[in-house]
Amino acid sequence: MDIKLIALDMDGTLLNSEQAVSDFNQEKIAQALAQGVDVVLSTGRWLGSCYPYAESLNLKSFLITCNGGEIWTIDKKLKERHLLDPERIKLMWELAQDMELNTWMVSTDSVWYGTRPDDFDAFEWLKFGCDTNESEKLDTLVKQLSHYDDLELTNSLPMNIEVNPKGVSKASALHNVCEELGITMANVMAAGDSLNDIKMIQEAGVGIAMGNAQEAIKNVADYVTDTNDQDGAGKAIEKFVL
């Protein structure tokens, strides 16, 4: 199997419960890089909260942020950006407030946790997210948002919802990264744990579900590795790449 690119989700995958990259995972990533394999962080996080990890791992390729909402080079040059309609952000904020959900909204230059700007139109919006411990509320919101055909709904944990523009995903961004590098998705190993990872896991040459992944992810993966607290990402790299 000719793996030339490793795409790693961060939370619940590369990072352990302490939000750290284990020594073992660092070692396996370094070995892959030494063999000329590209390693790409493919995350729901925005650039500011993932870049320090990329830097510490000495990554040299691209960063996929906000579930594919942006693609960056490692020297912070923007390659691609997909924005949500400010009216949609405002609608989702209002629906979430009515249902007393916790919210976060990611613009191109800031993240709004539980608050909103005075003017939604004054910002460029990448992603909307909300969570709750009450699954019925999430089900209700999903039903309401499913009427809008310009929205892509996923999650990064079982009890949250994340929203991007329709057609925007980690997989769509990975396709574009592959094109830039002159390879195909058949040359990709992708690892993740949540619904925002499912398409890249399905479309990669080797799709890896973490041991702590949601069942839907395990069902479509080529291989289920150990959990994020048991070096599952590094073990998958060792098995399929090194």
PDB file of C-alpha atoms in Angstrom:
ATOM      1  CA  MET A   1       0.000   0.000   0.000  1.00  0.00           C
ATOM      2  CA  ASP A   2       1.510   3.282  -1.142  1.00  0.00           C
ATOM      3  CA  ILE A   3       0.548   5.789   1.552  1.00  0.00           C
ATOM      4  CA  LYS A   4       1.962   9.227   0.782  1.00  0.00           C
ATOM      5  CA  LEU A   5      -0.220  11.349   3.082  1.00  0.00           C
ATOM      6  CA  ILE A   6      -1.502  10.830   6.616  1.00  0.00           C
ATOM      7  CA  ALA A   7      -4.553  12.924   7.560  1.00  0.00           C
ATOM      8  CA  LEU A   8      -5.137  13.133  11.303  1.00  0.00           C
ATOM      9  CA  ASP A   9      -8.078  14.513  13.201  1.00  0.00           C
ATOM     10  CA  MET A  10      -6.926  16.144  16.430  1.00  0.00           C
ATOM     11  CA  ASP A  11      -9.423  15.943  19.308  1.00  0.00           C
ATOM     12  CA  GLY A  12     -10.170  12.322  20.179  1.00  0.00           C
ATOM     13  CA  THR A  13      -7.593  11.094  17.641  1.00  0.00           C
ATOM     14  CA  LEU A  14      -4.081  12.564  17.652  1.00  0.00           C
ATOM     15  CA  LEU A  15      -4.538  14.240  21.043  1.00  0.00           C
ATOM     16  CA  ASN A  16      -5.058  12.282  24.245  1.00  0.00           C
ATOM     17  CA  SER A  17      -7.461  13.269  27.001  1.00  0.00           C
ATOM     18  CA  GLU A  18      -4.870  15.754  28.274  1.00  0.00           C
ATOM     19  CA  GLN A  19      -4.968  17.564  24.890  1.00  0.00           C
ATOM     20  CA  ALA A  20      -1.387  16.461  24.264  1.00  0.00           C
ATOM     21  CA  VAL A  21       0.429  14.454  21.581  1.00  0.00           C
ATOM     22  CA  SER A  22       2.012  11.432  23.266  1.00  0.00           C
ATOM     23  CA  ASP A  23       5.715  10.686  22.854  1.00  0.00           C
ATOM     24  CA  PHE A  24       4.826   7.546  20.885  1.00  0.00           C
ATOM     25  CA  ASN A  25       2.605   9.445  18.454  1.00  0.00           C
ATOM     26  CA  GLN A  26       5.296  12.118  18.033  1.00  0.00           C
ATOM     27  CA  GLU A  27       7.875   9.435  17.279  1.00  0.00           C
ATOM     28  CA  LYS A  28       5.725   7.708  14.638  1.00  0.00           C
ATOM     29  CA  ILE A  29       4.876  11.006  12.940  1.00  0.00           C
ATOM     30  CA  ALA A  30       8.578  11.917  12.862  1.00  0.00           C
ATOM     31  CA  GLN A  31       9.394   8.543  11.295  1.00  0.00           C
ATOM     32  CA  ALA A  32       6.708   9.014   8.642  1.00  0.00           C
ATOM     33  CA  LEU A  33       8.008  12.499   7.824  1.00  0.00           C
ATOM     34  CA  ALA A  34      11.539  11.108   7.549  1.00  0.00           C
ATOM     35  CA  GLN A  35      10.245   8.652   4.939  1.00  0.00           C
ATOM     36  CA  GLY A  36       8.853  11.527   2.875  1.00  0.00           C
ATOM     37  CA  VAL A  37       5.218  11.007   3.857  1.00  0.00           C
ATOM     38  CA  ASP A  38       3.157  14.173   4.258  1.00  0.00           C
ATOM     39  CA  VAL A  39       1.264  14.540   7.549  1.00  0.00           C
ATOM     40  CA  VAL A  40      -1.752  16.848   7.566  1.00  0.00           C
ATOM     41  CA  LEU A  41      -3.825  17.905  10.561  1.00  0.00           C
ATOM     42  CA  SER A  42      -7.470  17.744   9.496  1.00  0.00           C
ATOM     43  CA  THR A  43      -9.497  19.295  12.271  1.00  0.00           C
ATOM     44  CA  GLY A  44     -12.625  21.129  13.283  1.00  0.00           C
ATOM     45  CA  ARG A  45     -10.396  23.609  15.113  1.00  0.00           C
ATOM     46  CA  TRP A  46      -9.571  27.024  13.722  1.00  0.00           C
ATOM     47  CA  LEU A  47      -6.024  27.871  12.673  1.00  0.00           C
ATOM     48  CA  GLY A  48      -4.968  29.529  15.930  1.00  0.00           C
ATOM     49  CA  SER A  49      -5.765  26.481  18.059  1.00  0.00           C
ATOM     50  CA  CYS A  50      -4.121  23.877  15.822  1.00  0.00           C
ATOM     51  CA  TYR A  51      -1.057  25.667  14.446  1.00  0.00           C
ATOM     52  CA  PRO A  52       1.084  25.269  17.610  1.00  0.00           C
ATOM     53  CA  TYR A  53       0.665  21.484  17.361  1.00  0.00           C
ATOM     54  CA  ALA A  54       1.656  21.480  13.683  1.00  0.00           C
ATOM     55  CA  GLU A  55       4.704  23.569  14.522  1.00  0.00           C
ATOM     56  CA  SER A  56       5.809  21.343  17.396  1.00  0.00           C
ATOM     57  CA  LEU A  57       5.484  18.251  15.170  1.00  0.00           C
ATOM     58  CA  ASN A  58       7.580  19.897  12.433  1.00  0.00           C
ATOM     59  CA  LEU A  59       4.851  19.397   9.849  1.00  0.00           C
ATOM     60  CA  LYS A  60       5.672  20.827   6.423  1.00  0.00           C
ATOM     61  CA  SER A  61       2.491  20.336   4.411  1.00  0.00           C
ATOM     62  CA  PHE A  62      -1.030  21.762   4.660  1.00  0.00           C
ATOM     63  CA  LEU A  63      -3.483  22.363   7.508  1.00  0.00           C
ATOM     64  CA  ILE A  64      -7.176  21.606   7.062  1.00  0.00           C
ATOM     65  CA  THR A  65      -9.133  23.660   9.598  1.00  0.00           C
ATOM     66  CA  CYS A  66     -12.797  24.245  10.537  1.00  0.00           C
ATOM     67  CA  ASN A  67     -13.853  20.863   9.071  1.00  0.00           C
ATOM     68  CA  GLY A  68     -12.536  21.836   5.646  1.00  0.00           C
ATOM     69  CA  GLY A  69     -13.711  25.437   5.829  1.00  0.00           C
ATOM     70  CA  GLU A  70     -10.122  26.543   5.275  1.00  0.00           C
ATOM     71  CA  ILE A  71      -6.910  25.079   3.871  1.00  0.00           C
ATOM     72  CA  TRP A  72      -3.632  26.697   4.958  1.00  0.00           C
ATOM     73  CA  THR A  73      -0.004  26.162   4.078  1.00  0.00           C
ATOM     74  CA  ILE A  74       2.316  25.558   6.995  1.00  0.00           C
ATOM     75  CA  ASP A  75       3.615  29.123   6.634  1.00  0.00           C
ATOM     76  CA  LYS A  76       0.053  30.422   7.136  1.00  0.00           C
ATOM     77  CA  LYS A  77      -0.835  31.234   3.554  1.00  0.00           C
ATOM     78  CA  LEU A  78      -4.544  30.733   2.892  1.00  0.00           C
ATOM     79  CA  LYS A  79      -5.200  28.346  -0.002  1.00  0.00           C
ATOM     80  CA  GLU A  80      -8.967  28.001   0.239  1.00  0.00           C
ATOM     81  CA  ARG A  81     -11.909  29.316   2.263  1.00  0.00           C
ATOM     82  CA  HIS A  82     -15.631  28.509   2.348  1.00  0.00           C
ATOM     83  CA  LEU A  83     -17.996  30.853   4.187  1.00  0.00           C
ATOM     84  CA  LEU A  84     -21.440  30.529   5.735  1.00  0.00           C
ATOM     85  CA  ASP A  85     -24.137  33.087   4.965  1.00  0.00           C
ATOM     86  CA  PRO A  86     -24.312  35.542   7.921  1.00  0.00           C
ATOM     87  CA  GLU A  87     -28.112  35.175   7.851  1.00  0.00           C
ATOM     88  CA  ARG A  88     -27.727  31.433   8.441  1.00  0.00           C
ATOM     89  CA  ILE A  89     -25.368  32.048  11.364  1.00  0.00           C
ATOM     90  CA  LYS A  90     -27.874  34.462  12.877  1.00  0.00           C
ATOM     91  CA  LEU A  91     -30.709  31.956  12.395  1.00  0.00           C
ATOM     92  CA  MET A  92     -28.738  29.145  14.048  1.00  0.00           C
ATOM     93  CA  TRP A  93     -27.735  31.396  16.932  1.00  0.00           C
ATOM     94  CA  GLU A  94     -31.373  32.330  17.535  1.00  0.00           C
ATOM     95  CA  LEU A  95     -32.574  28.714  17.341  1.00  0.00           C
ATOM     96  CA  ALA A  96     -29.853  27.627  19.772  1.00  0.00           C
ATOM     97  CA  GLN A  97     -30.729  30.434  22.188  1.00  0.00           C
ATOM     98  CA  ASP A  98     -34.401  29.455  22.123  1.00  0.00           C
ATOM     99  CA  MET A  99     -33.382  25.896  23.045  1.00  0.00           C
ATOM    100  CA  GLU A 100     -30.788  26.996  25.638  1.00  0.00           C
ATOM    101  CA  LEU A 101     -27.883  25.293  23.863  1.00  0.00           C
ATOM    102  CA  ASN A 102     -24.207  26.126  24.365  1.00  0.00           C
ATOM    103  CA  THR A 103     -22.850  27.745  21.203  1.00  0.00           C
ATOM    104  CA  TRP A 104     -19.608  28.608  19.456  1.00  0.00           C
ATOM    105  CA  MET A 105     -19.277  30.466  16.186  1.00  0.00           C
ATOM    106  CA  VAL A 106     -16.041  30.693  14.236  1.00  0.00           C
ATOM    107  CA  SER A 107     -15.337  33.714  12.062  1.00  0.00           C
ATOM    108  CA  THR A 108     -12.191  34.254  10.018  1.00  0.00           C
ATOM    109  CA  ASP A 109     -10.578  36.199  12.853  1.00  0.00           C
ATOM    110  CA  SER A 110     -12.259  35.165  16.114  1.00  0.00           C
ATOM    111  CA  VAL A 111     -14.308  32.566  17.981  1.00  0.00           C
ATOM    112  CA  TRP A 112     -17.500  33.528  19.811  1.00  0.00           C
ATOM    113  CA  TYR A 113     -18.300  31.256  22.759  1.00  0.00           C
ATOM    114  CA  GLY A 114     -21.841  31.712  24.041  1.00  0.00           C
ATOM    115  CA  THR A 115     -21.949  35.299  22.799  1.00  0.00           C
ATOM    116  CA  ARG A 116     -22.798  37.041  19.546  1.00  0.00           C
ATOM    117  CA  PRO A 117     -21.555  40.127  17.718  1.00  0.00           C
ATOM    118  CA  ASP A 118     -23.753  43.193  17.414  1.00  0.00           C
ATOM    119  CA  ASP A 119     -23.741  42.775  13.642  1.00  0.00           C
ATOM    120  CA  PHE A 120     -23.423  39.313  12.082  1.00  0.00           C
ATOM    121  CA  ASP A 121     -22.841  40.906   8.662  1.00  0.00           C
ATOM    122  CA  ALA A 122     -19.632  42.545   9.870  1.00  0.00           C
ATOM    123  CA  PHE A 123     -17.860  39.159   9.987  1.00  0.00           C
ATOM    124  CA  GLU A 124     -16.978  36.311   7.640  1.00  0.00           C
ATOM    125  CA  TRP A 125     -18.252  33.046   9.140  1.00  0.00           C
ATOM    126  CA  LEU A 126     -16.652  29.619   8.812  1.00  0.00           C
ATOM    127  CA  LYS A 127     -18.506  27.345  11.220  1.00  0.00           C
ATOM    128  CA  PHE A 128     -21.331  27.162  13.754  1.00  0.00           C
ATOM    129  CA  GLY A 129     -21.390  24.714  16.660  1.00  0.00           C
ATOM    130  CA  CYS A 130     -23.558  23.911  19.658  1.00  0.00           C
ATOM    131  CA  ASP A 131     -23.837  21.256  22.336  1.00  0.00           C
ATOM    132  CA  THR A 132     -26.079  20.061  25.140  1.00  0.00           C
ATOM    133  CA  ASN A 133     -26.550  17.064  27.420  1.00  0.00           C
ATOM    134  CA  GLU A 134     -30.131  16.709  26.159  1.00  0.00           C
ATOM    135  CA  SER A 135     -30.159  14.613  22.981  1.00  0.00           C
ATOM    136  CA  GLU A 136     -33.806  15.484  22.240  1.00  0.00           C
ATOM    137  CA  LYS A 137     -32.815  19.122  21.778  1.00  0.00           C
ATOM    138  CA  LEU A 138     -30.087  18.181  19.308  1.00  0.00           C
ATOM    139  CA  ASP A 139     -32.516  15.976  17.378  1.00  0.00           C
ATOM    140  CA  THR A 140     -34.970  18.867  17.177  1.00  0.00           C
ATOM    141  CA  LEU A 141     -32.307  21.274  15.934  1.00  0.00           C
ATOM    142  CA  VAL A 142     -31.081  18.790  13.306  1.00  0.00           C
ATOM    143  CA  LYS A 143     -34.645  18.449  12.009  1.00  0.00           C
ATOM    144  CA  GLN A 144     -35.029  22.225  11.824  1.00  0.00           C
ATOM    145  CA  LEU A 145     -31.697  22.743  10.058  1.00  0.00           C
ATOM    146  CA  SER A 146     -32.213  19.857   7.630  1.00  0.00           C
ATOM    147  CA  HIS A 147     -34.740  22.035   5.768  1.00  0.00           C
ATOM    148  CA  TYR A 148     -31.865  24.253   4.589  1.00  0.00           C
ATOM    149  CA  ASP A 149     -30.067  22.717   1.627  1.00  0.00           C
ATOM    150  CA  ASP A 150     -27.034  25.005   1.906  1.00  0.00           C
ATOM    151  CA  LEU A 151     -25.826  23.546   5.234  1.00  0.00           C
ATOM    152  CA  GLU A 152     -23.536  20.580   6.000  1.00  0.00           C
ATOM    153  CA  LEU A 153     -24.282  19.033   9.420  1.00  0.00           C
ATOM    154  CA  THR A 154     -21.768  16.881  11.320  1.00  0.00           C
ATOM    155  CA  ASN A 155     -20.480  16.510  14.863  1.00  0.00           C
ATOM    156  CA  SER A 156     -17.172  16.300  16.690  1.00  0.00           C
ATOM    157  CA  LEU A 157     -18.690  14.652  19.785  1.00  0.00           C
ATOM    158  CA  PRO A 158     -21.919  12.640  20.195  1.00  0.00           C
ATOM    159  CA  MET A 159     -23.632  15.512  21.999  1.00  0.00           C
ATOM    160  CA  ASN A 160     -22.824  18.373  19.638  1.00  0.00           C
ATOM    161  CA  ILE A 161     -23.623  19.619  16.147  1.00  0.00           C
ATOM    162  CA  GLU A 162     -21.228  21.414  13.797  1.00  0.00           C
ATOM    163  CA  VAL A 163     -22.381  23.256  10.689  1.00  0.00           C
ATOM    164  CA  ASN A 164     -20.413  24.224   7.578  1.00  0.00           C
ATOM    165  CA  PRO A 165     -21.521  25.318   4.103  1.00  0.00           C
ATOM    166  CA  LYS A 166     -22.989  22.445   2.055  1.00  0.00           C
ATOM    167  CA  GLY A 167     -20.336  20.279   0.418  1.00  0.00           C
ATOM    168  CA  VAL A 168     -17.583  21.465   2.746  1.00  0.00           C
ATOM    169  CA  SER A 169     -15.916  18.667   4.682  1.00  0.00           C
ATOM    170  CA  LYS A 170     -12.525  17.365   5.685  1.00  0.00           C
ATOM    171  CA  ALA A 171     -12.837  14.979   2.720  1.00  0.00           C
ATOM    172  CA  SER A 172     -13.480  17.733   0.167  1.00  0.00           C
ATOM    173  CA  ALA A 173     -10.462  19.629   1.507  1.00  0.00           C
ATOM    174  CA  LEU A 174      -8.318  16.491   1.404  1.00  0.00           C
ATOM    175  CA  HIS A 175      -9.191  15.967  -2.264  1.00  0.00           C
ATOM    176  CA  ASN A 176      -7.861  19.461  -2.958  1.00  0.00           C
ATOM    177  CA  VAL A 177      -4.708  18.875  -0.915  1.00  0.00           C
ATOM    178  CA  CYS A 178      -4.085  15.639  -2.825  1.00  0.00           C
ATOM    179  CA  GLU A 179      -4.431  17.526  -6.088  1.00  0.00           C
ATOM    180  CA  GLU A 180      -1.866  20.080  -4.897  1.00  0.00           C
ATOM    181  CA  LEU A 181       0.547  17.271  -4.017  1.00  0.00           C
ATOM    182  CA  GLY A 182      -0.031  15.258  -7.192  1.00  0.00           C
ATOM    183  CA  ILE A 183      -1.461  12.209  -5.416  1.00  0.00           C
ATOM    184  CA  THR A 184      -4.934  10.669  -5.036  1.00  0.00           C
ATOM    185  CA  MET A 185      -7.123   9.711  -2.078  1.00  0.00           C
ATOM    186  CA  ALA A 186      -5.928   6.129  -2.621  1.00  0.00           C
ATOM    187  CA  ASN A 187      -2.556   7.345  -1.281  1.00  0.00           C
ATOM    188  CA  VAL A 188      -4.120   8.680   1.945  1.00  0.00           C
ATOM    189  CA  MET A 189      -4.457   7.148   5.388  1.00  0.00           C
ATOM    190  CA  ALA A 190      -7.074   9.109   7.361  1.00  0.00           C
ATOM    191  CA  ALA A 191      -7.834   8.665  11.069  1.00  0.00           C
ATOM    192  CA  GLY A 192     -10.686  10.075  13.141  1.00  0.00           C
ATOM    193  CA  ASP A 193     -13.383   9.467  15.722  1.00  0.00           C
ATOM    194  CA  SER A 194     -16.482  11.553  14.878  1.00  0.00           C
ATOM    195  CA  LEU A 195     -19.012  12.325  12.160  1.00  0.00           C
ATOM    196  CA  ASN A 196     -16.929  15.210  10.837  1.00  0.00           C
ATOM    197  CA  ASP A 197     -14.320  12.538   9.979  1.00  0.00           C
ATOM    198  CA  ILE A 198     -16.612   9.989   8.334  1.00  0.00           C
ATOM    199  CA  LYS A 199     -16.280  11.127   4.722  1.00  0.00           C
ATOM    200  CA  MET A 200     -12.488  11.333   4.768  1.00  0.00           C
ATOM    201  CA  ILE A 201     -12.330   7.883   6.405  1.00  0.00           C
ATOM    202  CA  GLN A 202     -14.654   6.462   3.741  1.00  0.00           C
ATOM    203  CA  GLU A 203     -12.798   8.065   0.836  1.00  0.00           C
ATOM    204  CA  ALA A 204      -9.192   7.497   1.951  1.00  0.00           C
ATOM    205  CA  GLY A 205      -7.186   4.517   0.736  1.00  0.00           C
ATOM    206  CA  VAL A 206      -6.984   3.425   4.364  1.00  0.00           C
ATOM    207  CA  GLY A 207      -9.665   4.684   6.742  1.00  0.00           C
ATOM    208  CA  ILE A 208      -8.876   4.383  10.449  1.00  0.00           C
ATOM    209  CA  ALA A 209     -11.411   4.625  13.275  1.00  0.00           C
ATOM    210  CA  MET A 210     -10.127   5.250  16.765  1.00  0.00           C
ATOM    211  CA  GLY A 211     -11.038   2.771  19.492  1.00  0.00           C
ATOM    212  CA  ASN A 212     -13.001   5.597  21.130  1.00  0.00           C
ATOM    213  CA  ALA A 213     -14.792   6.521  17.878  1.00  0.00           C
ATOM    214  CA  GLN A 214     -18.540   6.768  17.455  1.00  0.00           C
ATOM    215  CA  GLU A 215     -20.031   3.489  16.185  1.00  0.00           C
ATOM    216  CA  ALA A 216     -20.926   4.987  12.794  1.00  0.00           C
ATOM    217  CA  ILE A 217     -17.227   5.685  12.218  1.00  0.00           C
ATOM    218  CA  LYS A 218     -16.130   2.185  13.220  1.00  0.00           C
ATOM    219  CA  ASN A 219     -18.725   0.727  10.847  1.00  0.00           C
ATOM    220  CA  VAL A 220     -17.230   2.404   7.751  1.00  0.00           C
ATOM    221  CA  ALA A 221     -13.520   2.202   8.653  1.00  0.00           C
ATOM    222  CA  ASP A 222     -11.042  -0.244   7.153  1.00  0.00           C
ATOM    223  CA  TYR A 223      -9.445  -0.724  10.553  1.00  0.00           C
ATOM    224  CA  VAL A 224     -10.213   0.122  14.190  1.00  0.00           C
ATOM    225  CA  THR A 225      -7.098   1.056  16.153  1.00  0.00           C
ATOM    226  CA  ASP A 226      -6.632   1.661  19.885  1.00  0.00           C
ATOM    227  CA  THR A 227      -8.088   4.707  21.628  1.00  0.00           C
ATOM    228  CA  ASN A 228      -6.578   8.180  21.652  1.00  0.00           C
ATOM    229  CA  ASP A 229      -5.299   7.494  25.182  1.00  0.00           C
ATOM    230  CA  GLN A 230      -3.564   4.292  23.993  1.00  0.00           C
ATOM    231  CA  ASP A 231      -1.551   5.813  21.125  1.00  0.00           C
ATOM    232  CA  GLY A 232      -4.063   4.593  18.551  1.00  0.00           C
ATOM    233  CA  ALA A 233      -3.006   7.097  15.889  1.00  0.00           C
ATOM    234  CA  GLY A 234       0.683   6.231  16.187  1.00  0.00           C
ATOM    235  CA  LYS A 235      -0.081   2.506  16.130  1.00  0.00           C
ATOM    236  CA  ALA A 236      -2.063   2.937  12.904  1.00  0.00           C
ATOM    237  CA  ILE A 237       0.846   4.851  11.343  1.00  0.00           C
ATOM    238  CA  GLU A 238       3.196   2.064  12.419  1.00  0.00           C
ATOM    239  CA  LYS A 239       0.926  -0.624  10.947  1.00  0.00           C
ATOM    240  CA  PHE A 240       0.033   0.953   7.603  1.00  0.00           C
ATOM    241  CA  VAL A 241       2.825   3.412   6.785  1.00  0.00           C
ATOM    242  CA  LEU A 242       6.145   2.517   8.418  1.00  0.00           C
TER     243      LEU A 242
END
